[in-house]
PDB file of C-alpha atoms in Angstrom:
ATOM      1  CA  UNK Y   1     -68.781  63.196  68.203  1.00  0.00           C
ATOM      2  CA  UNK Y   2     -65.245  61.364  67.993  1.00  0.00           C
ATOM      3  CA  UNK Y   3     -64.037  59.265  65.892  1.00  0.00           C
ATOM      4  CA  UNK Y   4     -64.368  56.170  67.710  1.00  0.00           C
ATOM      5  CA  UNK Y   5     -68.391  57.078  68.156  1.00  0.00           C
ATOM      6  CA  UNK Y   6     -69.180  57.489  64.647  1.00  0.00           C
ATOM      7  CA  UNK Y   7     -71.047  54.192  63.003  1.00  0.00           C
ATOM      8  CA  UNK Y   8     -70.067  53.572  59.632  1.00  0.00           C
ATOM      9  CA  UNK Y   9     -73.462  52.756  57.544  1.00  0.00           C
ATOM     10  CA  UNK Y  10     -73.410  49.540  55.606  1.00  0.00           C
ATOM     11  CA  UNK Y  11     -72.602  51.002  52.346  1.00  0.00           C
ATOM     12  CA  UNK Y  12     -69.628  51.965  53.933  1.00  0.00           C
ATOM     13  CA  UNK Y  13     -68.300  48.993  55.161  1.00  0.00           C
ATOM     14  CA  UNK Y  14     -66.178  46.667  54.124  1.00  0.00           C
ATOM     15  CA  UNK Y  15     -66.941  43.125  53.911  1.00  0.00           C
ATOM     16  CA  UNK Y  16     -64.283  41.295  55.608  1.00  0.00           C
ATOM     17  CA  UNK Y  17     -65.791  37.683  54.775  1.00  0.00           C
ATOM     18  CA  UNK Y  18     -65.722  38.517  51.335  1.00  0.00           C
ATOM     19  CA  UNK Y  19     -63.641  35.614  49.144  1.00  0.00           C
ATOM     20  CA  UNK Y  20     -61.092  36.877  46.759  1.00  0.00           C
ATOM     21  CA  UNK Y  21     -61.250  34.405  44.155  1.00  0.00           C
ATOM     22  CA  UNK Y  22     -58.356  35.166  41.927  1.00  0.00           C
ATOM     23  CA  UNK Y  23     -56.035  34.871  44.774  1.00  0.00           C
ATOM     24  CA  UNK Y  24     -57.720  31.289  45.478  1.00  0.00           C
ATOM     25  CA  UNK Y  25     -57.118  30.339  41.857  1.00  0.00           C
ATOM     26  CA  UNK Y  26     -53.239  32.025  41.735  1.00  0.00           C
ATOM     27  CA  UNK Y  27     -52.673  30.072  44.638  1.00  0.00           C
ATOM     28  CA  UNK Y  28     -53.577  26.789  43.516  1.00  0.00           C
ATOM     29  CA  UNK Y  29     -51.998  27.545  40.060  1.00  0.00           C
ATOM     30  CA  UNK Y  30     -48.912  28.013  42.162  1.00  0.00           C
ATOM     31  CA  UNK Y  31     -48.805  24.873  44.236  1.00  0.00           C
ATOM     32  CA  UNK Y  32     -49.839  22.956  41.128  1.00  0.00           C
ATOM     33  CA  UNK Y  33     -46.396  24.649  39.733  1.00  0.00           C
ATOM     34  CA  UNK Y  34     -44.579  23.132  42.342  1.00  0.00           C
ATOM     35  CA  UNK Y  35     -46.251  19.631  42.578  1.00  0.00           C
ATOM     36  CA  UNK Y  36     -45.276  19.030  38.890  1.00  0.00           C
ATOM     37  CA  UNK Y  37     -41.895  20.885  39.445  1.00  0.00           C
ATOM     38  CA  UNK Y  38     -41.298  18.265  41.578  1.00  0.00           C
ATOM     39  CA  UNK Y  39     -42.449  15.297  40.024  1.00  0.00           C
ATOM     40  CA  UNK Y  40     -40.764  16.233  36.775  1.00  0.00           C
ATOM     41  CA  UNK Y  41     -37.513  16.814  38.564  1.00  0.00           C
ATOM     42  CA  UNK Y  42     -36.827  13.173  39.137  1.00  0.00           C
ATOM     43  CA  UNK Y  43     -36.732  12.951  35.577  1.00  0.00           C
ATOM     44  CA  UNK Y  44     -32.822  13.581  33.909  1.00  0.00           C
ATOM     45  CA  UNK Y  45     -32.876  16.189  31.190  1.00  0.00           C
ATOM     46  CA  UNK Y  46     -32.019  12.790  28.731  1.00  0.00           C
ATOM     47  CA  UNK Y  47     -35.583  11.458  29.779  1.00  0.00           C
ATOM     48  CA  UNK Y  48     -37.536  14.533  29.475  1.00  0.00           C
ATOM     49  CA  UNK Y  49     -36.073  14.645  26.265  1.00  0.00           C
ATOM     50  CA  UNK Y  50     -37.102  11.630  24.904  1.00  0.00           C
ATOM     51  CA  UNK Y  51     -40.244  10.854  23.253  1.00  0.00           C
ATOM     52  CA  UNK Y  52     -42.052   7.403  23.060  1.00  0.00           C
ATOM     53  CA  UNK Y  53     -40.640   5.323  20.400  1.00  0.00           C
ATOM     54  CA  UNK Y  54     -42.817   4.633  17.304  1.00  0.00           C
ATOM     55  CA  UNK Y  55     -42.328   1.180  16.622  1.00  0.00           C
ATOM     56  CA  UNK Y  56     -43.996   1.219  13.207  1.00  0.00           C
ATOM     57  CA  UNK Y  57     -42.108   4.198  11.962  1.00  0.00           C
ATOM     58  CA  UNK Y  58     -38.238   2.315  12.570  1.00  0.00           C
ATOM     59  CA  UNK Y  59     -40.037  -1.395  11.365  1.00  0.00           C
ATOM     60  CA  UNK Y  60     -40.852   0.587   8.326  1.00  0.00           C
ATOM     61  CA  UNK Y  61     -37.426   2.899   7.729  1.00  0.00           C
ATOM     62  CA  UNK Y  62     -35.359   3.021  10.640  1.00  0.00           C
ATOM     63  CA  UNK Y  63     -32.432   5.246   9.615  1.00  0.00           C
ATOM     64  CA  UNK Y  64     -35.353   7.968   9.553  1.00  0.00           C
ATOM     65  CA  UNK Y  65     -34.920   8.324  13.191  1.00  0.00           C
ATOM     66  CA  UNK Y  66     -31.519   7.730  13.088  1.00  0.00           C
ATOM     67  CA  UNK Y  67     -29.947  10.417  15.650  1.00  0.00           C
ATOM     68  CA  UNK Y  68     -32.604  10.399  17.529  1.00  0.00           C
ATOM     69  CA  UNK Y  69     -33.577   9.439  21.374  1.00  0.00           C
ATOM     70  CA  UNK Y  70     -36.738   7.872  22.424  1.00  0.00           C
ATOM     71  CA  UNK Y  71     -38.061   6.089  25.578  1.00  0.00           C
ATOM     72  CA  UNK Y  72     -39.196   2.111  25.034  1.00  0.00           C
ATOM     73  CA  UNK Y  73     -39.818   0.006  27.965  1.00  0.00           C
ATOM     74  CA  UNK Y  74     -41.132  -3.868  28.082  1.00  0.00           C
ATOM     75  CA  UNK Y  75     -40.395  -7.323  28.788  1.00  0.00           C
ATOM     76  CA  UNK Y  76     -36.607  -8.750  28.261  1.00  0.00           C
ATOM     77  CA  UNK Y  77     -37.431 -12.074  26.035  1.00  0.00           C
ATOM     78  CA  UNK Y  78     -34.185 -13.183  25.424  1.00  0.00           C
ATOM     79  CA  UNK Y  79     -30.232 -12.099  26.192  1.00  0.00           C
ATOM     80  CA  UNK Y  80     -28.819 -13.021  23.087  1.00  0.00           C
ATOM     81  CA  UNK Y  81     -25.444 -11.635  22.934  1.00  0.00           C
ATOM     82  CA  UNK Y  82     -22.440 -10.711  25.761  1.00  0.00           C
ATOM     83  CA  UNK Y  83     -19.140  -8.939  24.359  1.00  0.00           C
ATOM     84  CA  UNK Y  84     -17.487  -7.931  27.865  1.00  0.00           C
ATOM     85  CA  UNK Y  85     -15.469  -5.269  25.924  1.00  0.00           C
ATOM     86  CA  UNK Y  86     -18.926  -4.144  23.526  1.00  0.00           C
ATOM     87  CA  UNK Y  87     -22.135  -5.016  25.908  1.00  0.00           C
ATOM     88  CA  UNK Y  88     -25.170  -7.034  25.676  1.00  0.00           C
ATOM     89  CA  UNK Y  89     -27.316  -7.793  22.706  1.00  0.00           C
ATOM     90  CA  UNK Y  90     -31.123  -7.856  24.105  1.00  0.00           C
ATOM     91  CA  UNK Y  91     -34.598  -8.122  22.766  1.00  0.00           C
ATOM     92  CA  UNK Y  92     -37.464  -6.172  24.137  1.00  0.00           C
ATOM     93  CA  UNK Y  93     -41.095  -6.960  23.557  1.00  0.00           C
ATOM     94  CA  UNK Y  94     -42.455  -3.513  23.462  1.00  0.00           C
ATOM     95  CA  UNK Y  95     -45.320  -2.699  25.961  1.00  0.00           C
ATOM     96  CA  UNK Y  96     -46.016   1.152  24.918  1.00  0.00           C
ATOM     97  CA  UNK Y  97     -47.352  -0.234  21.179  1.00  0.00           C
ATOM     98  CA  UNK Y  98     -49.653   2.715  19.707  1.00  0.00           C
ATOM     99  CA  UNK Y  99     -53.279   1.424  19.165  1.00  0.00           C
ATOM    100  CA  UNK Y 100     -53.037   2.418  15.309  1.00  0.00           C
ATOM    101  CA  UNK Y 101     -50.275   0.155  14.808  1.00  0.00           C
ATOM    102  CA  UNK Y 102     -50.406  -2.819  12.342  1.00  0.00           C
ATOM    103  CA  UNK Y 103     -51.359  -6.267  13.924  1.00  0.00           C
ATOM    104  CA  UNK Y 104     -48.783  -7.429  11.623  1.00  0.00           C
ATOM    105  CA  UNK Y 105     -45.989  -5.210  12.951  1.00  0.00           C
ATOM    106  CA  UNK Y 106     -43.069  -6.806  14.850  1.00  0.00           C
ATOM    107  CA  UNK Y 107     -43.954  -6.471  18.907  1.00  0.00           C
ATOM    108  CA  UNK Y 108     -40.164  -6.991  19.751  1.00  0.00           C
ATOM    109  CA  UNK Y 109     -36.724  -4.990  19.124  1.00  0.00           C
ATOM    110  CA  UNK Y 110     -33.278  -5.789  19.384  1.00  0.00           C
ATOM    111  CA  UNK Y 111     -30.980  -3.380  22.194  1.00  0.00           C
ATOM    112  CA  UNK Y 112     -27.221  -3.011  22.440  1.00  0.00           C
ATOM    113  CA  UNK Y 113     -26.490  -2.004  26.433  1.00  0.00           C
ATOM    114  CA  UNK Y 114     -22.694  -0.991  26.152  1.00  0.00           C
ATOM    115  CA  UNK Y 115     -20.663  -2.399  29.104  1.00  0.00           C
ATOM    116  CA  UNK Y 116     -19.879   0.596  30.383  1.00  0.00           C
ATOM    117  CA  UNK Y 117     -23.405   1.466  31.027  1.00  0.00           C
ATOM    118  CA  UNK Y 118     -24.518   0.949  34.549  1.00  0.00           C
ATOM    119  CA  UNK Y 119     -27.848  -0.274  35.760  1.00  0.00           C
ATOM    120  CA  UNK Y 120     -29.639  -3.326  37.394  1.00  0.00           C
ATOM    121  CA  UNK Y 121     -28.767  -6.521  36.273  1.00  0.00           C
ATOM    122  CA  UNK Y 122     -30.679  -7.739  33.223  1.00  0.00           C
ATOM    123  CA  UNK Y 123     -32.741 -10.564  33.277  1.00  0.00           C
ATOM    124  CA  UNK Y 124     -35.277 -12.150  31.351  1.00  0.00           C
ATOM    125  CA  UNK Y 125     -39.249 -11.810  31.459  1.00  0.00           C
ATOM    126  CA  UNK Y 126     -38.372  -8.860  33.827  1.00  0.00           C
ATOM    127  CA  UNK Y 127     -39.138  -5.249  32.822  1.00  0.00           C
ATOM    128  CA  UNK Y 128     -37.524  -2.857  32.201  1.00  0.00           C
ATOM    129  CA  UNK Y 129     -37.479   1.179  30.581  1.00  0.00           C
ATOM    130  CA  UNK Y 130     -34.769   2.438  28.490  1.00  0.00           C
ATOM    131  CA  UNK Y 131     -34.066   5.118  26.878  1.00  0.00           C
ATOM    132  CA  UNK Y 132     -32.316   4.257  23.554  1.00  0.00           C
ATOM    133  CA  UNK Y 133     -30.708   5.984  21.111  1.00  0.00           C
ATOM    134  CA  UNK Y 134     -31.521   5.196  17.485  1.00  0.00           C
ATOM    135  CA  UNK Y 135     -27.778   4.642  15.136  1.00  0.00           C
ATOM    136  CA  UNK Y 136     -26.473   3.966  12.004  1.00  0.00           C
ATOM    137  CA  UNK Y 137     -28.493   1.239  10.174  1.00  0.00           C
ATOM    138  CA  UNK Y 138     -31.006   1.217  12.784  1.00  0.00           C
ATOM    139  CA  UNK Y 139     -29.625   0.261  15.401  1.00  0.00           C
ATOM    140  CA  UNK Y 140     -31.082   1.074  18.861  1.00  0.00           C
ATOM    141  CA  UNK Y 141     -28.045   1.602  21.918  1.00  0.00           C
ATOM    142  CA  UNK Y 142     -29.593   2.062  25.513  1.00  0.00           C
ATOM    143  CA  UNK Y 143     -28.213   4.861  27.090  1.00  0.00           C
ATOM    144  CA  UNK Y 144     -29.787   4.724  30.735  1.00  0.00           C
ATOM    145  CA  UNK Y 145     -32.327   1.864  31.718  1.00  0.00           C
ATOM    146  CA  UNK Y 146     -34.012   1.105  34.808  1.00  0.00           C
ATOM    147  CA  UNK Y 147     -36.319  -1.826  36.196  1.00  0.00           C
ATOM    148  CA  UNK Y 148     -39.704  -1.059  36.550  1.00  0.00           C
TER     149      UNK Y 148
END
């Protein structure tokens, strides 16, 4: 009998329908990868970086987060200050409030956005992100913003 004549008995087959789950799940793992690789890489390294600013931590002591870099976005409510050769002085009512923070806790913070720091124009009750640095005595000094 040649080759070609023999049948192969069942137990000796192999099932070619057969699903090989762990390649299904490495191959979702892997596209998942590279959906988030891409969403995250519109991000600069200064954003990823920066965590969501806890407004009851700098109304309570802000030089403790002096040094620091943290992401706030809201409202503009008012443009208070404009030094061409310093910036503009802003206030922000925070949206991003924690839920555990104090109903008596100030909802708004003052921003410095130096001159040389390019971006939209600012206007107010528009929104906007930043991410802000926190300096000495407090005070918090956008270094990249963007409308939202």
């Amino acid at each position: 009998m040649s080759r070609r004549a023999r049948r192969k008995t069942p137990q000796s087959r192999k099932k070619s329908s057969s699903v090989n789950i762990p390649m299904i799940m490495g191959g979702a793992a892997l596209a998942l990868a590279i959906i988030s690789f891409f969403f995250k890489s519109d991000q600069s390294p200064e954003e990823a970086a920066a965590r969501d600013f806890p407004l009851a931590i700098y109304v309570e002591d802000c030089n403790s987060l002096r040094g620091n870099q943290y992401q706030i976005s809201g409202e503009i409510t008012e443009n208070a200050q404009q030094d061409p050769s310093v910036g503009k002085f802003i206030f922000l009512r925070v949206d991003n409030v924690p839920r555990d923070t104090p109903s008596d806790t100030p909802q708004q913070v003052g921003i410095l956005v130096p001159s040389d720091l390019t971006g939209p124009n600012i206007e107010t009750r528009q929104n906007y992100s930043f991410i802000v640095e926190v300096r000495k005595e407090g005070y918090l000094v956008a270094s990249k913003y963007s409308a939202r």
